[in-house]
């Protein structure tokens, strides 16, 4: 007895490999893209909450101290003028990630994937003499007898921006993956963000997931009842308008209900926080340490300039 | 369009925050005045909505899809001030939770996507939609145009912020410290992508949602359109006054301002306006420059924009226009301030017979 595998099962589908390296290259439809977008968002949020629950240096710190330290380092990184100084700052972020028991692979991937690599591609033309003038270090072609190619200032500039972007993204990732969202909000409040904004941000965070699940349901339902690929035609655009418009109606209705629920629980336009934070020696030491490190790197950067 | 940290200098970021903070302040005051204590749940759910709208992929005919920002849509549905807060909060989530857009650059992103985009989009929408009924086809066109123009205005603001970096901030060796592209490169690069693709995505989203709400639930639209008839049957005929007194005054002043440079065509000089040496003494029958004119013409020489130009004399045309705009703004603010003060004084002395502003002007 010969058993034949049906042809459709052997056909390689891009769904098996998101990079499209096998099978037929097909662009994902707007429905699939929206669905993967929402699910990867949920996955990222859950993973971050897991990391924030681990035991490590940054997880043990008071969120206010952490936010303050981040701000000091972030501003310093923005002020540096030399690549070695920026690399030193980047090394600091790696040390902090290690001390907070973040998986190195995850940390590097989360930081470098997309923004710094994208930056590298974007600034590539700026390394050429047609954009950034200066001494040509590597001649690629001649134009009216003048050598054209990579220039020294162009390469320096590209190096500066890529290391600066990577360092800044690392610093923000360090703060956000080691701090549960609620505690991060409390830190923002103590850094001077008005209470109304904190309340809005905190409640918005909760309702994002409710609205997202509504979006996922609508899009999954459309995917389920579509035979074949999604077409980007008039009905697709109408579906987009209907789903977004429906969401607007739902959000409006929801805000009324939430308000009534709040009033029935005694809300009168102001909210009290029941969590109080206490700064410990470790927190103060951390802030002082970041200031010392920031000053040292900034001083080194200044010395490099002479 | 989200600018990450590292593309902008710290001083640019600080300047952007300085622009954003007053907008946040005014927006929170205005929203609170209209929705009272329900401002927190109202704004929270709408900020969540604004975030979720940014997740939508807009289908484009050639099979690709792109993200919309949704700032224009929120402005049309709720008014630009509520949009300022809702989009700002959504941007804060993107910056803090997903690293999309920087923390130092947050102010700049807010200026581009939560201030420029909603206000420009709302202005275009009001301009095109006029007082047409809520179910009119014209409103769909207006919403689409609003999304397109708003997004492109926002992209232009982003391009300008990025484009001023290399000239202002570079190392001693001339290497740009932050974004390396000059205005002449940044603006075409940004605008090409937004004028051709992203603008249409935003237009599609705005138009499609408005069309849906017209079909499905027009009362949701009425929220931010006080006094606008629902359908063509509801239009009450009333004496049409095309241009009210306030608008006429503004239009008149604008025409005057635009015509002012015509004065440069006039021959001759105004009695030694630029320098006393310009006086044609013979024609005026004078034997010498009058002593007072000679002494006091150099009395004040510390003007910020002397001779309507920058100190170094570069960009003479730009500087001239800039001087004109600053002059108009300063005079306008002073007159507005004097008017407010007189109003206040009149109210103090109990002669206030001006009716108080009603809350009918929802979130506008």
PDB file of C-alpha atoms in Angstrom, chain A:
ATOM      1  CA  UNK A   1       0.000   0.000   0.000  1.00  0.00           C
ATOM      2  CA  UNK A   2       1.452   3.312  -0.970  1.00  0.00           C
ATOM      3  CA  UNK A   3       0.554   6.206   1.085  1.00  0.00           C
ATOM      4  CA  UNK A   4       0.819   9.512  -0.678  1.00  0.00           C
ATOM      5  CA  UNK A   5       1.275  12.724   1.190  1.00  0.00           C
ATOM      6  CA  UNK A   6      -1.108  15.265  -0.232  1.00  0.00           C
ATOM      7  CA  UNK A   7       0.623  17.850  -2.339  1.00  0.00           C
ATOM      8  CA  UNK A   8      -0.711  20.785  -0.345  1.00  0.00           C
ATOM      9  CA  UNK A   9       1.017  19.443   2.747  1.00  0.00           C
ATOM     10  CA  UNK A  10       4.380  19.273   0.996  1.00  0.00           C
ATOM     11  CA  UNK A  11       4.069  22.751  -0.388  1.00  0.00           C
ATOM     12  CA  UNK A  12       6.294  25.027   1.526  1.00  0.00           C
ATOM     13  CA  UNK A  13       4.493  27.943   2.963  1.00  0.00           C
ATOM     14  CA  UNK A  14       6.033  31.178   4.109  1.00  0.00           C
ATOM     15  CA  UNK A  15       4.138  30.802   7.313  1.00  0.00           C
ATOM     16  CA  UNK A  16       6.785  28.273   8.354  1.00  0.00           C
ATOM     17  CA  UNK A  17       9.513  30.836   8.148  1.00  0.00           C
ATOM     18  CA  UNK A  18       8.793  34.464   8.834  1.00  0.00           C
ATOM     19  CA  UNK A  19      11.825  35.631   6.843  1.00  0.00           C
ATOM     20  CA  UNK A  20      10.369  34.173   3.670  1.00  0.00           C
ATOM     21  CA  UNK A  21      13.604  32.311   2.838  1.00  0.00           C
ATOM     22  CA  UNK A  22      11.727  29.160   1.866  1.00  0.00           C
ATOM     23  CA  UNK A  23       8.676  28.762  -0.247  1.00  0.00           C
ATOM     24  CA  UNK A  24       6.989  31.458  -2.194  1.00  0.00           C
ATOM     25  CA  UNK A  25       7.621  34.990  -1.000  1.00  0.00           C
ATOM     26  CA  UNK A  26       4.292  36.510  -0.161  1.00  0.00           C
ATOM     27  CA  UNK A  27       3.652  39.732   1.636  1.00  0.00           C
ATOM     28  CA  UNK A  28       1.516  39.318   4.742  1.00  0.00           C
ATOM     29  CA  UNK A  29      -1.893  40.867   4.419  1.00  0.00           C
ATOM     30  CA  UNK A  30      -2.999  43.716   6.643  1.00  0.00           C
ATOM     31  CA  UNK A  31      -5.051  41.252   8.693  1.00  0.00           C
ATOM     32  CA  UNK A  32      -2.093  38.981   9.439  1.00  0.00           C
ATOM     33  CA  UNK A  33       0.180  41.911  10.136  1.00  0.00           C
ATOM     34  CA  UNK A  34      -2.252  43.437  12.605  1.00  0.00           C
ATOM     35  CA  UNK A  35      -2.702  40.063  14.323  1.00  0.00           C
ATOM     36  CA  UNK A  36       1.043  39.388  14.620  1.00  0.00           C
ATOM     37  CA  UNK A  37       1.536  42.958  15.807  1.00  0.00           C
ATOM     38  CA  UNK A  38      -0.961  42.605  18.637  1.00  0.00           C
ATOM     39  CA  UNK A  39       0.237  39.158  19.688  1.00  0.00           C
ATOM     40  CA  UNK A  40       3.911  40.121  19.702  1.00  0.00           C
ATOM     41  CA  UNK A  41       2.988  43.132  21.793  1.00  0.00           C
ATOM     42  CA  UNK A  42       1.279  40.944  24.385  1.00  0.00           C
ATOM     43  CA  UNK A  43       4.201  38.513  24.379  1.00  0.00           C
ATOM     44  CA  UNK A  44       6.666  41.330  24.919  1.00  0.00           C
ATOM     45  CA  UNK A  45       4.681  42.764  27.820  1.00  0.00           C
ATOM     46  CA  UNK A  46       4.394  39.382  29.533  1.00  0.00           C
ATOM     47  CA  UNK A  47       8.076  38.629  29.084  1.00  0.00           C
ATOM     48  CA  UNK A  48       9.018  42.008  30.513  1.00  0.00           C
ATOM     49  CA  UNK A  49       6.870  41.377  33.581  1.00  0.00           C
ATOM     50  CA  UNK A  50       8.632  38.022  34.053  1.00  0.00           C
ATOM     51  CA  UNK A  51      12.049  39.664  33.873  1.00  0.00           C
ATOM     52  CA  UNK A  52      10.974  42.331  36.323  1.00  0.00           C
ATOM     53  CA  UNK A  53      10.098  39.613  38.818  1.00  0.00           C
ATOM     54  CA  UNK A  54      13.595  38.087  38.733  1.00  0.00           C
ATOM     55  CA  UNK A  55      16.170  38.730  41.404  1.00  0.00           C
ATOM     56  CA  UNK A  56      18.931  41.090  40.387  1.00  0.00           C
ATOM     57  CA  UNK A  57      20.558  44.422  41.133  1.00  0.00           C
ATOM     58  CA  UNK A  58      18.175  46.676  39.240  1.00  0.00           C
ATOM     59  CA  UNK A  59      15.094  44.716  40.310  1.00  0.00           C
ATOM     60  CA  UNK A  60      15.976  45.323  43.965  1.00  0.00           C
ATOM     61  CA  UNK A  61      16.286  49.082  43.573  1.00  0.00           C
ATOM     62  CA  UNK A  62      13.617  51.637  44.313  1.00  0.00           C
ATOM     63  CA  UNK A  63      11.996  52.661  41.000  1.00  0.00           C
ATOM     64  CA  UNK A  64      12.636  56.331  41.742  1.00  0.00           C
ATOM     65  CA  UNK A  65      16.373  55.753  42.172  1.00  0.00           C
ATOM     66  CA  UNK A  66      16.393  53.669  39.022  1.00  0.00           C
ATOM     67  CA  UNK A  67      14.573  56.296  36.975  1.00  0.00           C
ATOM     68  CA  UNK A  68      16.813  59.062  38.278  1.00  0.00           C
ATOM     69  CA  UNK A  69      19.953  57.049  37.515  1.00  0.00           C
ATOM     70  CA  UNK A  70      18.646  56.315  34.029  1.00  0.00           C
ATOM     71  CA  UNK A  71      18.001  59.985  33.384  1.00  0.00           C
ATOM     72  CA  UNK A  72      21.523  60.959  34.500  1.00  0.00           C
ATOM     73  CA  UNK A  73      23.125  58.343  32.248  1.00  0.00           C
ATOM     74  CA  UNK A  74      20.813  59.109  29.323  1.00  0.00           C
ATOM     75  CA  UNK A  75      21.584  62.837  29.368  1.00  0.00           C
ATOM     76  CA  UNK A  76      25.308  62.100  29.702  1.00  0.00           C
ATOM     77  CA  UNK A  77      25.167  59.737  26.722  1.00  0.00           C
ATOM     78  CA  UNK A  78      23.468  62.485  24.720  1.00  0.00           C
ATOM     79  CA  UNK A  79      26.230  64.971  25.607  1.00  0.00           C
ATOM     80  CA  UNK A  80      29.252  62.820  24.651  1.00  0.00           C
ATOM     81  CA  UNK A  81      31.344  63.790  21.611  1.00  0.00           C
ATOM     82  CA  UNK A  82      33.623  60.764  21.143  1.00  0.00           C
ATOM     83  CA  UNK A  83      33.018  57.149  20.171  1.00  0.00           C
ATOM     84  CA  UNK A  84      35.305  55.636  22.885  1.00  0.00           C
ATOM     85  CA  UNK A  85      33.355  57.497  25.580  1.00  0.00           C
ATOM     86  CA  UNK A  86      30.082  56.206  24.149  1.00  0.00           C
ATOM     87  CA  UNK A  87      31.477  52.673  24.051  1.00  0.00           C
ATOM     88  CA  UNK A  88      32.430  53.029  27.728  1.00  0.00           C
ATOM     89  CA  UNK A  89      28.859  54.047  28.472  1.00  0.00           C
ATOM     90  CA  UNK A  90      27.598  51.072  26.484  1.00  0.00           C
ATOM     91  CA  UNK A  91      29.865  48.800  28.552  1.00  0.00           C
ATOM     92  CA  UNK A  92      28.204  50.202  31.683  1.00  0.00           C
ATOM     93  CA  UNK A  93      24.807  49.123  30.372  1.00  0.00           C
ATOM     94  CA  UNK A  94      26.141  45.610  29.713  1.00  0.00           C
ATOM     95  CA  UNK A  95      27.492  45.409  33.275  1.00  0.00           C
ATOM     96  CA  UNK A  96      24.126  46.559  34.647  1.00  0.00           C
ATOM     97  CA  UNK A  97      22.312  43.996  32.504  1.00  0.00           C
ATOM     98  CA  UNK A  98      24.622  41.262  33.793  1.00  0.00           C
ATOM     99  CA  UNK A  99      24.129  42.348  37.409  1.00  0.00           C
ATOM    100  CA  UNK A 100      20.362  42.239  36.906  1.00  0.00           C
ATOM    101  CA  UNK A 101      20.530  38.650  35.600  1.00  0.00           C
ATOM    102  CA  UNK A 102      19.083  39.568  32.214  1.00  0.00           C
ATOM    103  CA  UNK A 103      19.888  36.918  29.584  1.00  0.00           C
ATOM    104  CA  UNK A 104      22.655  38.546  27.497  1.00  0.00           C
ATOM    105  CA  UNK A 105      21.282  37.190  24.220  1.00  0.00           C
ATOM    106  CA  UNK A 106      17.845  38.609  24.962  1.00  0.00           C
ATOM    107  CA  UNK A 107      19.294  41.952  25.977  1.00  0.00           C
ATOM    108  CA  UNK A 108      21.465  42.294  22.861  1.00  0.00           C
ATOM    109  CA  UNK A 109      18.636  41.186  20.600  1.00  0.00           C
ATOM    110  CA  UNK A 110      16.099  43.492  22.197  1.00  0.00           C
ATOM    111  CA  UNK A 111      18.452  46.479  21.908  1.00  0.00           C
ATOM    112  CA  UNK A 112      20.126  45.939  18.547  1.00  0.00           C
ATOM    113  CA  UNK A 113      17.312  44.440  16.573  1.00  0.00           C
ATOM    114  CA  UNK A 114      15.659  47.111  14.633  1.00  0.00           C
ATOM    115  CA  UNK A 115      16.534  50.570  15.946  1.00  0.00           C
ATOM    116  CA  UNK A 116      20.384  50.631  15.881  1.00  0.00           C
ATOM    117  CA  UNK A 117      20.569  48.404  12.784  1.00  0.00           C
ATOM    118  CA  UNK A 118      17.961  50.553  11.085  1.00  0.00           C
ATOM    119  CA  UNK A 119      19.972  53.621  12.094  1.00  0.00           C
ATOM    120  CA  UNK A 120      23.088  52.077  10.556  1.00  0.00           C
ATOM    121  CA  UNK A 121      21.313  51.608   7.232  1.00  0.00           C
ATOM    122  CA  UNK A 122      19.819  55.087   7.358  1.00  0.00           C
ATOM    123  CA  UNK A 123      23.138  56.831   8.021  1.00  0.00           C
ATOM    124  CA  UNK A 124      25.079  54.775   5.463  1.00  0.00           C
ATOM    125  CA  UNK A 125      24.692  57.349   2.670  1.00  0.00           C
ATOM    126  CA  UNK A 126      25.823  60.045   5.095  1.00  0.00           C
ATOM    127  CA  UNK A 127      29.298  58.445   5.281  1.00  0.00           C
ATOM    128  CA  UNK A 128      29.845  59.341   1.610  1.00  0.00           C
ATOM    129  CA  UNK A 129      31.493  62.548   0.492  1.00  0.00           C
ATOM    130  CA  UNK A 130      28.341  63.607  -1.365  1.00  0.00           C
ATOM    131  CA  UNK A 131      26.596  64.162   1.984  1.00  0.00           C
ATOM    132  CA  UNK A 132      29.356  64.758   4.533  1.00  0.00           C
ATOM    133  CA  UNK A 133      32.308  66.623   3.086  1.00  0.00           C
ATOM    134  CA  UNK A 134      35.843  65.997   4.320  1.00  0.00           C
ATOM    135  CA  UNK A 135      38.945  63.898   3.677  1.00  0.00           C
ATOM    136  CA  UNK A 136      38.089  60.877   1.548  1.00  0.00           C
ATOM    137  CA  UNK A 137      39.576  57.836   3.265  1.00  0.00           C
ATOM    138  CA  UNK A 138      38.299  55.203   0.841  1.00  0.00           C
ATOM    139  CA  UNK A 139      37.819  56.275  -2.748  1.00  0.00           C
ATOM    140  CA  UNK A 140      34.912  54.603  -4.526  1.00  0.00           C
ATOM    141  CA  UNK A 141      34.641  56.611  -7.743  1.00  0.00           C
ATOM    142  CA  UNK A 142      35.798  59.838  -9.326  1.00  0.00           C
ATOM    143  CA  UNK A 143      33.607  62.777 -10.248  1.00  0.00           C
ATOM    144  CA  UNK A 144      35.189  65.418 -12.499  1.00  0.00           C
ATOM    145  CA  UNK A 145      38.594  64.175 -11.351  1.00  0.00           C
ATOM    146  CA  UNK A 146      37.728  64.574  -7.653  1.00  0.00           C
ATOM    147  CA  UNK A 147      37.854  61.390  -5.556  1.00  0.00           C
ATOM    148  CA  UNK A 148      34.486  60.485  -4.002  1.00  0.00           C
ATOM    149  CA  UNK A 149      33.865  57.865  -1.311  1.00  0.00           C
ATOM    150  CA  UNK A 150      33.751  57.378   2.458  1.00  0.00           C
ATOM    151  CA  UNK A 151      34.956  60.446   4.352  1.00  0.00           C
ATOM    152  CA  UNK A 152      36.551  60.538   7.794  1.00  0.00           C
ATOM    153  CA  UNK A 153      33.905  62.879   9.277  1.00  0.00           C
ATOM    154  CA  UNK A 154      31.175  60.800   7.661  1.00  0.00           C
ATOM    155  CA  UNK A 155      32.417  57.574   9.229  1.00  0.00           C
ATOM    156  CA  UNK A 156      32.931  59.250  12.615  1.00  0.00           C
ATOM    157  CA  UNK A 157      29.436  60.645  12.472  1.00  0.00           C
ATOM    158  CA  UNK A 158      27.903  57.262  11.589  1.00  0.00           C
ATOM    159  CA  UNK A 159      29.850  55.605  14.418  1.00  0.00           C
ATOM    160  CA  UNK A 160      28.701  58.300  16.846  1.00  0.00           C
ATOM    161  CA  UNK A 161      25.036  58.023  16.008  1.00  0.00           C
ATOM    162  CA  UNK A 162      24.890  54.216  15.995  1.00  0.00           C
ATOM    163  CA  UNK A 163      26.700  53.865  19.343  1.00  0.00           C
ATOM    164  CA  UNK A 164      24.662  56.695  20.823  1.00  0.00           C
ATOM    165  CA  UNK A 165      21.374  55.167  19.698  1.00  0.00           C
ATOM    166  CA  UNK A 166      22.373  51.700  20.946  1.00  0.00           C
ATOM    167  CA  UNK A 167      23.476  53.094  24.326  1.00  0.00           C
ATOM    168  CA  UNK A 168      20.310  55.146  24.775  1.00  0.00           C
ATOM    169  CA  UNK A 169      18.047  52.236  23.822  1.00  0.00           C
ATOM    170  CA  UNK A 170      19.976  49.941  26.208  1.00  0.00           C
ATOM    171  CA  UNK A 171      19.481  52.363  29.085  1.00  0.00           C
ATOM    172  CA  UNK A 172      15.734  52.634  28.525  1.00  0.00           C
ATOM    173  CA  UNK A 173      15.367  48.857  28.087  1.00  0.00           C
ATOM    174  CA  UNK A 174      17.262  48.327  31.354  1.00  0.00           C
ATOM    175  CA  UNK A 175      14.778  50.500  33.214  1.00  0.00           C
ATOM    176  CA  UNK A 176      11.635  49.143  31.624  1.00  0.00           C
ATOM    177  CA  UNK A 177      12.362  45.409  31.745  1.00  0.00           C
ATOM    178  CA  UNK A 178      13.456  45.470  35.379  1.00  0.00           C
ATOM    179  CA  UNK A 179      10.524  47.510  36.689  1.00  0.00           C
ATOM    180  CA  UNK A 180       6.907  46.366  36.842  1.00  0.00           C
ATOM    181  CA  UNK A 181       4.730  48.894  35.065  1.00  0.00           C
ATOM    182  CA  UNK A 182       2.817  49.981  38.171  1.00  0.00           C
ATOM    183  CA  UNK A 183       6.005  50.773  40.044  1.00  0.00           C
ATOM    184  CA  UNK A 184       7.385  52.631  37.045  1.00  0.00           C
ATOM    185  CA  UNK A 185       4.321  54.878  37.129  1.00  0.00           C
ATOM    186  CA  UNK A 186       4.874  55.610  40.813  1.00  0.00           C
ATOM    187  CA  UNK A 187       8.460  56.553  39.969  1.00  0.00           C
ATOM    188  CA  UNK A 188       7.255  58.943  37.276  1.00  0.00           C
ATOM    189  CA  UNK A 189       4.896  60.536  39.799  1.00  0.00           C
ATOM    190  CA  UNK A 190       7.747  61.187  42.210  1.00  0.00           C
ATOM    191  CA  UNK A 191       9.813  62.653  39.354  1.00  0.00           C
ATOM    192  CA  UNK A 192       7.216  65.399  38.989  1.00  0.00           C
ATOM    193  CA  UNK A 193       4.721  64.123  36.404  1.00  0.00           C
ATOM    194  CA  UNK A 194       1.279  65.503  37.437  1.00  0.00           C
ATOM    195  CA  UNK A 195      -1.085  63.091  39.172  1.00  0.00           C
ATOM    196  CA  UNK A 196      -3.772  63.400  36.526  1.00  0.00           C
ATOM    197  CA  UNK A 197      -1.382  62.137  33.861  1.00  0.00           C
ATOM    198  CA  UNK A 198      -0.289  59.238  36.056  1.00  0.00           C
ATOM    199  CA  UNK A 199      -3.910  58.230  36.613  1.00  0.00           C
ATOM    200  CA  UNK A 200      -4.636  58.466  32.896  1.00  0.00           C
ATOM    201  CA  UNK A 201      -1.539  56.465  31.947  1.00  0.00           C
ATOM    202  CA  UNK A 202      -2.234  53.821  34.567  1.00  0.00           C
ATOM    203  CA  UNK A 203      -5.839  53.323  33.545  1.00  0.00           C
ATOM    204  CA  UNK A 204      -5.043  53.499  29.842  1.00  0.00           C
ATOM    205  CA  UNK A 205      -2.563  50.647  30.308  1.00  0.00           C
ATOM    206  CA  UNK A 206      -5.314  48.464  31.690  1.00  0.00           C
ATOM    207  CA  UNK A 207      -7.761  49.245  28.866  1.00  0.00           C
ATOM    208  CA  UNK A 208      -5.206  48.785  26.098  1.00  0.00           C
ATOM    209  CA  UNK A 209      -5.451  45.046  26.632  1.00  0.00           C
ATOM    210  CA  UNK A 210      -9.230  45.040  26.618  1.00  0.00           C
ATOM    211  CA  UNK A 211      -9.352  46.991  23.357  1.00  0.00           C
ATOM    212  CA  UNK A 212      -6.564  44.873  21.902  1.00  0.00           C
ATOM    213  CA  UNK A 213      -8.514  41.712  22.572  1.00  0.00           C
ATOM    214  CA  UNK A 214     -11.493  43.246  20.777  1.00  0.00           C
ATOM    215  CA  UNK A 215      -9.231  44.003  17.796  1.00  0.00           C
ATOM    216  CA  UNK A 216      -7.804  40.471  17.824  1.00  0.00           C
ATOM    217  CA  UNK A 217     -11.290  38.971  17.870  1.00  0.00           C
ATOM    218  CA  UNK A 218     -12.482  41.095  14.954  1.00  0.00           C
ATOM    219  CA  UNK A 219      -9.429  40.329  12.852  1.00  0.00           C
ATOM    220  CA  UNK A 220      -9.378  36.630  13.702  1.00  0.00           C
ATOM    221  CA  UNK A 221     -13.037  36.415  12.753  1.00  0.00           C
ATOM    222  CA  UNK A 222     -12.309  38.047   9.413  1.00  0.00           C
ATOM    223  CA  UNK A 223      -9.387  35.729   8.823  1.00  0.00           C
ATOM    224  CA  UNK A 224     -11.517  32.713   9.706  1.00  0.00           C
ATOM    225  CA  UNK A 225     -14.283  33.581   7.271  1.00  0.00           C
ATOM    226  CA  UNK A 226     -11.992  34.488   4.368  1.00  0.00           C
ATOM    227  CA  UNK A 227     -11.133  31.720   1.938  1.00  0.00           C
ATOM    228  CA  UNK A 228      -7.790  32.271   0.243  1.00  0.00           C
ATOM    229  CA  UNK A 229      -5.595  35.324   0.707  1.00  0.00           C
ATOM    230  CA  UNK A 230      -6.837  38.644   1.946  1.00  0.00           C
ATOM    231  CA  UNK A 231      -7.276  41.160  -0.810  1.00  0.00           C
ATOM    232  CA  UNK A 232      -6.457  44.784  -0.292  1.00  0.00           C
ATOM    233  CA  UNK A 233      -9.561  46.096  -1.973  1.00  0.00           C
ATOM    234  CA  UNK A 234     -12.529  48.240  -1.139  1.00  0.00           C
ATOM    235  CA  UNK A 235     -13.964  45.717   1.314  1.00  0.00           C
ATOM    236  CA  UNK A 236     -10.636  45.633   3.163  1.00  0.00           C
ATOM    237  CA  UNK A 237     -10.708  49.382   3.550  1.00  0.00           C
ATOM    238  CA  UNK A 238     -14.314  49.284   4.675  1.00  0.00           C
ATOM    239  CA  UNK A 239     -13.404  46.627   7.211  1.00  0.00           C
ATOM    240  CA  UNK A 240     -10.629  48.839   8.538  1.00  0.00           C
ATOM    241  CA  UNK A 241     -13.010  51.760   8.904  1.00  0.00           C
ATOM    242  CA  UNK A 242     -15.662  49.622  10.562  1.00  0.00           C
ATOM    243  CA  UNK A 243     -13.298  47.988  13.025  1.00  0.00           C
ATOM    244  CA  UNK A 244     -11.658  51.270  14.040  1.00  0.00           C
ATOM    245  CA  UNK A 245     -15.011  53.055  14.147  1.00  0.00           C
ATOM    246  CA  UNK A 246     -16.570  50.292  16.218  1.00  0.00           C
ATOM    247  CA  UNK A 247     -13.624  50.496  18.584  1.00  0.00           C
ATOM    248  CA  UNK A 248     -14.236  54.214  18.979  1.00  0.00           C
ATOM    249  CA  UNK A 249     -17.862  53.600  19.890  1.00  0.00           C
ATOM    250  CA  UNK A 250     -16.862  50.868  22.309  1.00  0.00           C
ATOM    251  CA  UNK A 251     -14.229  53.079  23.924  1.00  0.00           C
ATOM    252  CA  UNK A 252     -16.742  55.880  24.393  1.00  0.00           C
ATOM    253  CA  UNK A 253     -19.261  53.551  25.970  1.00  0.00           C
ATOM    254  CA  UNK A 254     -16.556  51.991  28.105  1.00  0.00           C
ATOM    255  CA  UNK A 255     -15.367  55.328  29.463  1.00  0.00           C
ATOM    256  CA  UNK A 256     -18.921  56.108  30.607  1.00  0.00           C
ATOM    257  CA  UNK A 257     -19.235  52.733  32.338  1.00  0.00           C
ATOM    258  CA  UNK A 258     -15.836  53.007  33.963  1.00  0.00           C
ATOM    259  CA  UNK A 259     -16.681  56.458  35.229  1.00  0.00           C
ATOM    260  CA  UNK A 260     -19.966  55.288  36.714  1.00  0.00           C
ATOM    261  CA  UNK A 261     -18.226  52.333  38.341  1.00  0.00           C
ATOM    262  CA  UNK A 262     -15.633  54.679  39.813  1.00  0.00           C
ATOM    263  CA  UNK A 263     -18.255  57.075  41.169  1.00  0.00           C
ATOM    264  CA  UNK A 264     -20.204  54.238  42.745  1.00  0.00           C
ATOM    265  CA  UNK A 265     -17.016  53.259  44.552  1.00  0.00           C
ATOM    266  CA  UNK A 266     -16.556  56.740  45.963  1.00  0.00           C
ATOM    267  CA  UNK A 267     -14.445  58.476  43.309  1.00  0.00           C
ATOM    268  CA  UNK A 268     -14.809  62.243  43.467  1.00  0.00           C
ATOM    269  CA  UNK A 269     -12.168  63.436  41.056  1.00  0.00           C
ATOM    270  CA  UNK A 270      -9.070  62.706  43.055  1.00  0.00           C
ATOM    271  CA  UNK A 271      -7.179  59.545  43.907  1.00  0.00           C
ATOM    272  CA  UNK A 272      -4.948  58.532  46.778  1.00  0.00           C
ATOM    273  CA  UNK A 273      -1.958  56.256  46.482  1.00  0.00           C
ATOM    274  CA  UNK A 274      -1.726  53.463  49.003  1.00  0.00           C
ATOM    275  CA  UNK A 275       1.823  52.451  48.147  1.00  0.00           C
ATOM    276  CA  UNK A 276       4.585  54.426  49.754  1.00  0.00           C
ATOM    277  CA  UNK A 277       8.204  53.987  48.787  1.00  0.00           C
ATOM    278  CA  UNK A 278      11.135  54.218  51.151  1.00  0.00           C
ATOM    279  CA  UNK A 279      14.596  54.988  49.858  1.00  0.00           C
ATOM    280  CA  UNK A 280      17.230  52.660  51.266  1.00  0.00           C
ATOM    281  CA  UNK A 281      21.013  52.940  51.415  1.00  0.00           C
ATOM    282  CA  UNK A 282      21.360  50.802  48.303  1.00  0.00           C
ATOM    283  CA  UNK A 283      19.197  53.208  46.295  1.00  0.00           C
ATOM    284  CA  UNK A 284      21.147  56.267  47.380  1.00  0.00           C
ATOM    285  CA  UNK A 285      24.404  54.452  46.664  1.00  0.00           C
ATOM    286  CA  UNK A 286      23.142  53.527  43.188  1.00  0.00           C
ATOM    287  CA  UNK A 287      22.213  57.112  42.309  1.00  0.00           C
ATOM    288  CA  UNK A 288      25.556  58.397  43.611  1.00  0.00           C
ATOM    289  CA  UNK A 289      27.359  55.693  41.644  1.00  0.00           C
ATOM    290  CA  UNK A 290      25.593  56.597  38.399  1.00  0.00           C
ATOM    291  CA  UNK A 291      26.498  60.254  38.943  1.00  0.00           C
ATOM    292  CA  UNK A 292      30.158  59.324  39.546  1.00  0.00           C
ATOM    293  CA  UNK A 293      30.221  57.060  36.463  1.00  0.00           C
ATOM    294  CA  UNK A 294      28.515  59.720  34.360  1.00  0.00           C
ATOM    295  CA  UNK A 295      30.974  62.393  35.483  1.00  0.00           C
ATOM    296  CA  UNK A 296      33.953  60.070  34.873  1.00  0.00           C
ATOM    297  CA  UNK A 297      32.825  59.224  31.337  1.00  0.00           C
ATOM    298  CA  UNK A 298      31.979  62.846  30.604  1.00  0.00           C
ATOM    299  CA  UNK A 299      35.394  63.939  31.941  1.00  0.00           C
ATOM    300  CA  UNK A 300      37.104  61.302  29.802  1.00  0.00           C
ATOM    301  CA  UNK A 301      35.161  62.565  26.796  1.00  0.00           C
ATOM    302  CA  UNK A 302      36.386  66.088  27.481  1.00  0.00           C
ATOM    303  CA  UNK A 303      39.997  64.843  27.798  1.00  0.00           C
ATOM    304  CA  UNK A 304      39.687  63.097  24.428  1.00  0.00           C
ATOM    305  CA  UNK A 305      38.835  66.456  22.927  1.00  0.00           C
ATOM    306  CA  UNK A 306      42.175  67.979  23.941  1.00  0.00           C
TER     307      UNK A 306
END
